[in-house]
CSV table of C-alpha atoms in Angstrom, one decimal:
chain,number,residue,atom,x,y,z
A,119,UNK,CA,18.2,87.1,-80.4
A,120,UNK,CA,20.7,84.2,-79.2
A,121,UNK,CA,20.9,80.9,-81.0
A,122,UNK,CA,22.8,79.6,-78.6
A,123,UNK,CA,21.6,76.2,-77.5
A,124,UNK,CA,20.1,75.9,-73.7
A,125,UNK,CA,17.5,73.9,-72.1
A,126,UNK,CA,14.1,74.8,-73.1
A,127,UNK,CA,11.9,72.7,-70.1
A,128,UNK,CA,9.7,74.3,-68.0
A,129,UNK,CA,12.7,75.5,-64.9
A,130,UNK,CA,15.0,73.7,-67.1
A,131,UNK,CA,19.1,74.4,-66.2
A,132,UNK,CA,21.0,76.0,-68.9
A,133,UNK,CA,24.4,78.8,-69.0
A,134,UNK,CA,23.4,82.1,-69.8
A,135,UNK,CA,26.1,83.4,-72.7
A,136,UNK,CA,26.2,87.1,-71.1
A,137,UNK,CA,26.7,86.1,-67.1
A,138,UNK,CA,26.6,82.2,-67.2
A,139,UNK,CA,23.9,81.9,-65.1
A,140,UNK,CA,21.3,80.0,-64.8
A,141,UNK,CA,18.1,79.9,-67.6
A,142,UNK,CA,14.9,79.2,-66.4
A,143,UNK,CA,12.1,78.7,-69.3
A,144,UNK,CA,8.6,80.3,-68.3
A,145,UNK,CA,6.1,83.2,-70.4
A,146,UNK,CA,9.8,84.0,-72.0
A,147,UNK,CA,12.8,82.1,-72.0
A,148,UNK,CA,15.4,84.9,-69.7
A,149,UNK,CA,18.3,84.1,-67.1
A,150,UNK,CA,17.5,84.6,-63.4
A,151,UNK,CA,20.9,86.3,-62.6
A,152,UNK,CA,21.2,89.1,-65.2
A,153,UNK,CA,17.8,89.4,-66.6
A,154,UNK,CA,18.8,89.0,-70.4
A,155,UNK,CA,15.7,87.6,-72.9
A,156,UNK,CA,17.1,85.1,-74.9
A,157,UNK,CA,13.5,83.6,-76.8
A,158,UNK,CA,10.8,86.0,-76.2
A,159,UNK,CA,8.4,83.5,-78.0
A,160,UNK,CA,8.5,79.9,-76.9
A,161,UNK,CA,6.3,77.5,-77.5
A,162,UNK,CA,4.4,76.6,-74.2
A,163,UNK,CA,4.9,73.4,-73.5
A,164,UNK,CA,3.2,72.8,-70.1
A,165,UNK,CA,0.0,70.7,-70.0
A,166,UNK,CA,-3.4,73.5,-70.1
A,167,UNK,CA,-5.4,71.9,-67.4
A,168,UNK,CA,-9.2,71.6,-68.0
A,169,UNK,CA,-10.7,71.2,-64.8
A,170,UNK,CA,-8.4,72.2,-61.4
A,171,UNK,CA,-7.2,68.7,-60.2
A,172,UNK,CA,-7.1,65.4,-61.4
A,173,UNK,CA,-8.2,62.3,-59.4
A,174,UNK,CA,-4.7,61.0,-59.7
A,175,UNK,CA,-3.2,64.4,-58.3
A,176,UNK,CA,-1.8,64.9,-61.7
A,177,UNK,CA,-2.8,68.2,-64.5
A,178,UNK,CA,-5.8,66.7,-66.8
A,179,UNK,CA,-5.1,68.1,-70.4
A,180,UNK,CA,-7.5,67.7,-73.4
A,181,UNK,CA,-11.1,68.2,-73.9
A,182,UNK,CA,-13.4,66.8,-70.9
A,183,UNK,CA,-14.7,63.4,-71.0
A,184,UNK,CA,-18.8,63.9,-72.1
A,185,UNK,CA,-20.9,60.8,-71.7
A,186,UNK,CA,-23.3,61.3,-74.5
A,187,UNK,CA,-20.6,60.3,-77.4
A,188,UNK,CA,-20.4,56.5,-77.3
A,189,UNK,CA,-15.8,56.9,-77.2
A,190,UNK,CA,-16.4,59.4,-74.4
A,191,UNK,CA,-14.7,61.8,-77.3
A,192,UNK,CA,-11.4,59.8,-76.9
A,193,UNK,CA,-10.8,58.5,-80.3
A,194,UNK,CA,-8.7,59.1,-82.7
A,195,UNK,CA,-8.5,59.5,-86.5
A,196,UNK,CA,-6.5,57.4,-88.6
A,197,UNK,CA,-5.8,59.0,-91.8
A,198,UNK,CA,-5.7,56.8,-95.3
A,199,UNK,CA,-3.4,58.7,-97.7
A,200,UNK,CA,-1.9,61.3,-96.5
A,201,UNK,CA,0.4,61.8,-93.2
A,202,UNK,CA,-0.7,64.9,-90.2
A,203,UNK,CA,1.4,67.3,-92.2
A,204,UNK,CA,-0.9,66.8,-95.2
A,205,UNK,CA,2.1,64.7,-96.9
A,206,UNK,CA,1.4,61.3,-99.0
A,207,UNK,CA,2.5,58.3,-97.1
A,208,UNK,CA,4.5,55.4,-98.8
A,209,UNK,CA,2.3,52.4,-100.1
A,210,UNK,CA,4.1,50.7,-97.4
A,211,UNK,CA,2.9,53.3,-94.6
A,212,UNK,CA,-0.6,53.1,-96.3
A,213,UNK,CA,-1.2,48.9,-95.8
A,214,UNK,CA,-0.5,49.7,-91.9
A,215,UNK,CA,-2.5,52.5,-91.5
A,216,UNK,CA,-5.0,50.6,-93.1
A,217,UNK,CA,-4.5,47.5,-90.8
A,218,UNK,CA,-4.5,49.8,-87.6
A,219,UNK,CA,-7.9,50.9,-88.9
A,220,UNK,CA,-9.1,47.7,-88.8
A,221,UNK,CA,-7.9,46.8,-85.2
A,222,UNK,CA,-9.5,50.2,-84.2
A,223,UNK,CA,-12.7,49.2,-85.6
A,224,UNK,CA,-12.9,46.2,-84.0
A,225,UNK,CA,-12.4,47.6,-81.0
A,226,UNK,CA,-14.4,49.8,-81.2
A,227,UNK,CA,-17.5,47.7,-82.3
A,228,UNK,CA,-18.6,45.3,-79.2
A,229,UNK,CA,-20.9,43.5,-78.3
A,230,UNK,CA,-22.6,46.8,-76.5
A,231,UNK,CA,-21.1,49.7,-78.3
A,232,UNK,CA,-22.8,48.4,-81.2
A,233,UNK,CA,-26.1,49.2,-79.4
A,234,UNK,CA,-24.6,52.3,-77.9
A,235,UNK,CA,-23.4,54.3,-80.8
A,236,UNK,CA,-27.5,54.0,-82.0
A,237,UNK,CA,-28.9,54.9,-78.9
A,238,UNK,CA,-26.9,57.5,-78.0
A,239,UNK,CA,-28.2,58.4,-81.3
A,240,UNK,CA,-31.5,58.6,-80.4
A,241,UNK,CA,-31.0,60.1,-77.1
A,242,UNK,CA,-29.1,62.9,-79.1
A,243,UNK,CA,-32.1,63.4,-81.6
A,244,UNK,CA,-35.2,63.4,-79.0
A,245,UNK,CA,-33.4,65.9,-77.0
A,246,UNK,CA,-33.4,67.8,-79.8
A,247,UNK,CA,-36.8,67.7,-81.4
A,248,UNK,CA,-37.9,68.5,-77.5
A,249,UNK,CA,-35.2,71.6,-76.7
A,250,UNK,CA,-34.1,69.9,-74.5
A,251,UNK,CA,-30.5,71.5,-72.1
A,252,UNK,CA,-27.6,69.4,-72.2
A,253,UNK,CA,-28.2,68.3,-68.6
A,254,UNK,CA,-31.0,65.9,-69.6
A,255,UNK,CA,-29.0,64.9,-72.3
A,256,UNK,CA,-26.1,63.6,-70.5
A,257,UNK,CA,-28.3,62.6,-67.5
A,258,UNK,CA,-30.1,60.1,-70.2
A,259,UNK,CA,-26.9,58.8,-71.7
A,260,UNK,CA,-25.5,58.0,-68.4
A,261,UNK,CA,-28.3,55.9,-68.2
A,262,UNK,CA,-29.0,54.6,-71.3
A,263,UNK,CA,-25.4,53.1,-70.6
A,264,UNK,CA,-26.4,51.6,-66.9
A,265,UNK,CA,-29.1,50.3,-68.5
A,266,UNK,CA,-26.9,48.6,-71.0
A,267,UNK,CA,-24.2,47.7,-68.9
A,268,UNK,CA,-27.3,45.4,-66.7
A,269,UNK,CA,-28.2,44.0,-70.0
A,270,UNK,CA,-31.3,45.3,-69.6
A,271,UNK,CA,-31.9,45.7,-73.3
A,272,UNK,CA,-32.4,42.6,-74.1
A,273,UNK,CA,-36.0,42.1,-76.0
A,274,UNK,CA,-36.4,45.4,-75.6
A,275,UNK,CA,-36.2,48.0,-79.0
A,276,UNK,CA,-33.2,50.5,-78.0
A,277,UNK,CA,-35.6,53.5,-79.3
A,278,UNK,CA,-37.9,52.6,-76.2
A,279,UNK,CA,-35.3,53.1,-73.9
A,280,UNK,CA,-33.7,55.7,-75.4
A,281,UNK,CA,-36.9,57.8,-75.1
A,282,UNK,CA,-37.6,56.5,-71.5
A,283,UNK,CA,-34.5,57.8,-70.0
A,284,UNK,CA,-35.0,61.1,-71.7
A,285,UNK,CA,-38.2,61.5,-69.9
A,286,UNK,CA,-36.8,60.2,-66.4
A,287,UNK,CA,-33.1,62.6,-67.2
A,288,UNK,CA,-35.9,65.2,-67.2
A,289,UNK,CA,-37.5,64.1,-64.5
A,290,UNK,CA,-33.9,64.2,-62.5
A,291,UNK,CA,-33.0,67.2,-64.2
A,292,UNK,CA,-36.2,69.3,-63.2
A,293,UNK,CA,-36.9,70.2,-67.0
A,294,UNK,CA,-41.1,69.6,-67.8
A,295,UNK,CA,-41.7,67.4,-70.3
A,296,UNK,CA,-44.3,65.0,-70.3
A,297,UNK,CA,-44.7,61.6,-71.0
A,298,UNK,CA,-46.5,62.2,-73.9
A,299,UNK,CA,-44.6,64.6,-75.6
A,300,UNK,CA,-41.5,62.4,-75.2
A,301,UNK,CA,-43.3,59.2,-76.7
A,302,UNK,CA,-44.6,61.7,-79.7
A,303,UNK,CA,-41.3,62.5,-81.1
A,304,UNK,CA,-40.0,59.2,-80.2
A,305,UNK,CA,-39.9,55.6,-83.0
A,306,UNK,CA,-41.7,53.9,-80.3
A,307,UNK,CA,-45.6,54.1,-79.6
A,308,UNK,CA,-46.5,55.8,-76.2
A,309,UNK,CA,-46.9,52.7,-74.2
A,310,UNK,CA,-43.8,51.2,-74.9
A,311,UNK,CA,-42.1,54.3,-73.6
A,312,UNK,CA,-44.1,54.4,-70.4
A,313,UNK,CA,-43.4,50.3,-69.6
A,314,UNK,CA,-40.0,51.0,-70.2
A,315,UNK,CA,-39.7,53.9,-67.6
A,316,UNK,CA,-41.4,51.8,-64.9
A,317,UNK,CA,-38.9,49.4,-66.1
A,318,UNK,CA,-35.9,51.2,-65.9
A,319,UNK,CA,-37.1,52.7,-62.5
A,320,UNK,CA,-37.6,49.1,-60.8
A,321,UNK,CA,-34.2,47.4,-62.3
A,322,UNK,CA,-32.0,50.7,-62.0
A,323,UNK,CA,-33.6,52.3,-58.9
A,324,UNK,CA,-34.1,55.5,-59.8
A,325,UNK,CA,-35.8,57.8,-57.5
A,326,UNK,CA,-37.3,60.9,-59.3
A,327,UNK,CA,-39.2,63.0,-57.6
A,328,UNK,CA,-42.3,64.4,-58.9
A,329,UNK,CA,-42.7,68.0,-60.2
A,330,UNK,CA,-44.3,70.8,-58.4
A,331,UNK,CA,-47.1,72.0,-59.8
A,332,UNK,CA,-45.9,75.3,-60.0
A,333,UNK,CA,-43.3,74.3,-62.7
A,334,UNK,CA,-46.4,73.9,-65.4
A,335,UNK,CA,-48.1,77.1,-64.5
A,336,UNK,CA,-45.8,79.1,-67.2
A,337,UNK,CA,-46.1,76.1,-69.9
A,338,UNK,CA,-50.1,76.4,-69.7
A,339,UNK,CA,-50.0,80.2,-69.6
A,340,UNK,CA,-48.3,80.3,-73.5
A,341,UNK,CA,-50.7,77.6,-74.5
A,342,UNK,CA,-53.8,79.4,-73.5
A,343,UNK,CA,-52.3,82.6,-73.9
A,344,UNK,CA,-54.0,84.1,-70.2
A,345,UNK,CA,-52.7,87.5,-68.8
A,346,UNK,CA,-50.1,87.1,-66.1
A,347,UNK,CA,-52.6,88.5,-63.0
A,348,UNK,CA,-54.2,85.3,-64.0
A,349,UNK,CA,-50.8,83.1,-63.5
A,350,UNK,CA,-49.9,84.9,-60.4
A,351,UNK,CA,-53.7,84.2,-58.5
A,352,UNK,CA,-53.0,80.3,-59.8
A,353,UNK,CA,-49.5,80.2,-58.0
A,354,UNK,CA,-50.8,81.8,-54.9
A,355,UNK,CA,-53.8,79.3,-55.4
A,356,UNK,CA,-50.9,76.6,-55.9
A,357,UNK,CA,-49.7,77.7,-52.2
A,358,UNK,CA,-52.9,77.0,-50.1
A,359,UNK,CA,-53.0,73.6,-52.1
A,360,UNK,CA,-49.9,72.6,-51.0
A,361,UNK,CA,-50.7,74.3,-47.3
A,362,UNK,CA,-53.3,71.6,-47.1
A,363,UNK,CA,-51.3,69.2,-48.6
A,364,UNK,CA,-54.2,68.4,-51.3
A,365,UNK,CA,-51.5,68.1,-53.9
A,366,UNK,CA,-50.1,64.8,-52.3
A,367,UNK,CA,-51.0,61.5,-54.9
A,368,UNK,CA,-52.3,63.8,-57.5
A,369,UNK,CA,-51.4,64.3,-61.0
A,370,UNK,CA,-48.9,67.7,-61.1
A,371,UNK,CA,-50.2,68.6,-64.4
A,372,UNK,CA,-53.7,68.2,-63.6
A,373,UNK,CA,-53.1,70.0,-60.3
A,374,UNK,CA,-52.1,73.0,-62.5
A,375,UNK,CA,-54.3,72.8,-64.6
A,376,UNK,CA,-57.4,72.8,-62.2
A,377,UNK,CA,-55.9,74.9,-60.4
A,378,UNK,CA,-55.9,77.6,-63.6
A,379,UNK,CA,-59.2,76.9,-64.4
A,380,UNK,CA,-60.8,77.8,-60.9
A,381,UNK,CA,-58.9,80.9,-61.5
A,382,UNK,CA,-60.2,81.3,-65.2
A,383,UNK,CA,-64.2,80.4,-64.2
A,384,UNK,CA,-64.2,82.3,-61.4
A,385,UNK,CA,-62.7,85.5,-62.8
A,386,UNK,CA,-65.3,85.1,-65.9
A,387,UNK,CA,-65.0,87.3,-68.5
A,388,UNK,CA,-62.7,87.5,-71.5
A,389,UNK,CA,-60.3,85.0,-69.2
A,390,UNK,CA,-62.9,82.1,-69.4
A,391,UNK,CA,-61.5,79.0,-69.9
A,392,UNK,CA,-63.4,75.5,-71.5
A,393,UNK,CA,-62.1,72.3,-69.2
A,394,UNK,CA,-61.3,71.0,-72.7
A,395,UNK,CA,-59.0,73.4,-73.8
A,396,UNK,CA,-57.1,73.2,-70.3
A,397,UNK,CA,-57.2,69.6,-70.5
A,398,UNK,CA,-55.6,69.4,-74.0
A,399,UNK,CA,-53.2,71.6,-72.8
A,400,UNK,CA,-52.2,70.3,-69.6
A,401,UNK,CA,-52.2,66.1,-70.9
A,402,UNK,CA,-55.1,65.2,-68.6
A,403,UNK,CA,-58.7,64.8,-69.1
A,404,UNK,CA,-61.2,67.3,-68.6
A,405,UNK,CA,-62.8,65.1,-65.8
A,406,UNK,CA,-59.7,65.7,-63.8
A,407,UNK,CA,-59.9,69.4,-64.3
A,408,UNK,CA,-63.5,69.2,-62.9
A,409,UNK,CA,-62.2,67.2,-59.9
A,410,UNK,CA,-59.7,69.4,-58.8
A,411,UNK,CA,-62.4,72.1,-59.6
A,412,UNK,CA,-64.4,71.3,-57.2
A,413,UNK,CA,-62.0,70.8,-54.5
A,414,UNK,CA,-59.9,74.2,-55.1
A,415,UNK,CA,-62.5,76.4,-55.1
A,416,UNK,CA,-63.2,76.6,-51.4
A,417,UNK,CA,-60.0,77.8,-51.0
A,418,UNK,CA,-60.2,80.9,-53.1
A,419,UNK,CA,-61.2,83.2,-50.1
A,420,UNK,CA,-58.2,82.5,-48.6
A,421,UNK,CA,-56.0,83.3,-51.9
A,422,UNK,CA,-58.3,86.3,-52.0
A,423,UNK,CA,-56.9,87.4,-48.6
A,424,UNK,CA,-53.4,87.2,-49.4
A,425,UNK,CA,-54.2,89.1,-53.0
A,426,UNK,CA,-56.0,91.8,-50.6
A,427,UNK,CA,-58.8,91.2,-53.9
A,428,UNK,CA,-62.2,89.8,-54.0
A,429,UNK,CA,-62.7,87.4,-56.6
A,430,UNK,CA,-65.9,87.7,-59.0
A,431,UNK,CA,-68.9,85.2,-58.8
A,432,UNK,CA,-69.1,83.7,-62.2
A,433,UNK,CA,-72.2,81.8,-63.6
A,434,UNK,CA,-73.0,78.8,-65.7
A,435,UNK,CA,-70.6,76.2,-63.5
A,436,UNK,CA,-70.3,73.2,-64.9
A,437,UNK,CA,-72.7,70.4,-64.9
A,438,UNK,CA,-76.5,71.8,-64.7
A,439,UNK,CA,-76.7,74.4,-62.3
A,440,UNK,CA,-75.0,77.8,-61.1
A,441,UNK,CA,-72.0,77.9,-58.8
A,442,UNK,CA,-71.9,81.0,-56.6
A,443,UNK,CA,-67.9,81.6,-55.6
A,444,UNK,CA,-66.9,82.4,-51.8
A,445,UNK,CA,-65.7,85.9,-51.2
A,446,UNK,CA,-64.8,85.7,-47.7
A,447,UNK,CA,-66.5,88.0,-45.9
């Protein structure tokens, strides 16, 4: 191997000490003209890029920029007695690292981040207690930091919002999760969540649509552990309501959930389901199960047509007397 000196940038110019041509520096460090290896192990010193192009046109190196971390992961740490090479620093070295410590924490610690750090926090821990990806997670930080930046927390306890953008960045990101279930693992009590979602709806304007019914129908089958036939008649039963459009200012989960339970009465058997029991497991109240109840099951025959299946007649219907179930013929 040559020790000789030569330029060692990326298509840097340097003599070659066989032919005197040119060096050029890329995987191995070799002359263009005669072909001669003269480091076959350089240090790569070109910037890795993490994404393909920058805004700015330039390579972007370094890990990518996450909003749930209140630095944006961009800050660095500022060691106390000892140097990067694991070294002790002079007593000199150590009273101005420890003044550059204090300038960083002061920076650092706003009149916002101090609120941030917290309820990124919070966002970080309710994701977790509710499984939820990392697209709701960053979808609430982003904003839980709008929210802060329009000093909209003002009066209002950080916990509450952190737990109401969770529920709307699950909203956004299509991930079911209700209300409910977001205030239960959250410090704050359920209506506080709820006033701070229509809050942060009105003064942000977000628009989150609602979610199709259809989204629930697997949630509600682990819960009341039914058989998969009985799933597949409620999702065709799903299709006719939103063929007639009797989905439209109702309830998602409680449009699942009647829509499971005409299934479950009118199949009878071992599948027979209390409006209770879907209730609890859907978030709604059994009166809303009996609503939609009554107005899905006139459309069984045609879910029966597209199943090519006739659907049972059960007995005992709700209230006092019997209901006798349409079989399209």
């Amino acid at each position: 191997m040559y020790r000789q000196s030569y330029s060692k940038r990326d298509g840097g110019i340097g003599s070659c000490p066989e032919c005197g041509g040119r060096i050029v520096s890329e995987c191995e460090v070799v002359c263009r003209d005669c072909g001669v290896v003269l480091d076959a192990s350089p240090t790569d010193r070109r910037p890795r890029p993490t994404r393909p192009q920058a805004r700015d046109g330039g390579r972007a190196t370094g890990a990518p920029l996450t909003p749930v971390h209140a630095n944006r992961r961009l800050s660095s740490y500022i060691g106390r007695r000892r140097d990067a090479r694991g070294s002790p620093v002079s007593p000199r070295a150590r009273r101005q690292l420890e003044r550059q410590r204090t300038q960083q924490r002061r920076a650092a610690r706003g009149a916002n981040k101090q609120t941030l750090q917290p309820g990124l926090a919070e966002i970080a821990r309710v994701c977790a207690a509710l499984e939820a990806t990392t697209t709701v997670r960053e979808s609430a930080s982003v904003l839980f930091r709008q929210a802060l930046a329009e000093n909209l927390l003002y009066g209002r306890a950080y916990e509450s919002i952190a737990g109401a953008t969770v529920y709307l960045g699950a909203r956004r990101a299509r991930f079911v999760r209700t209300l409910t279930e977001v205030a239960s693992v959250s410090r704050c009590p359920n209506n506080s969540v709820r006033r701070d979602v229509r809050f942060l709806q009105r003064e942000l304007a977000i628009t989150a649509g609602p979610i199709s019914p259809v989204a629930y129908l697997p949630r509600l089958q682990s819960t009341l552990g039914v058989d998969d036939r009985l799933l597949r008649q409620s999702r065709q039963l799903l299709g006719v309501v939103t063929e007639r459009n009797l989905h439209s200012g109702r309830d998602p989960k409680g449009v699942a959930a009647g829509a499971v339970y005409t299934v479950a009465r009118l199949e009878g058997g071992k599948t027979m389901l209390s409006q209770r029991e879907v209730a609890t497991a859907a978030d709604v109240t059994a009166e809303t199960v009996r609503t939609r109840f009554d107005e899905f099951e006139p459309l069984c025959p045609d879910v029966n047509d597209r199943d090519g299946t006739r659907t049972p007649s059960s007995t005992g219907a709700h209230g006092s007397g019997d209901t006798q179930t349409a079989d399209g013929d």
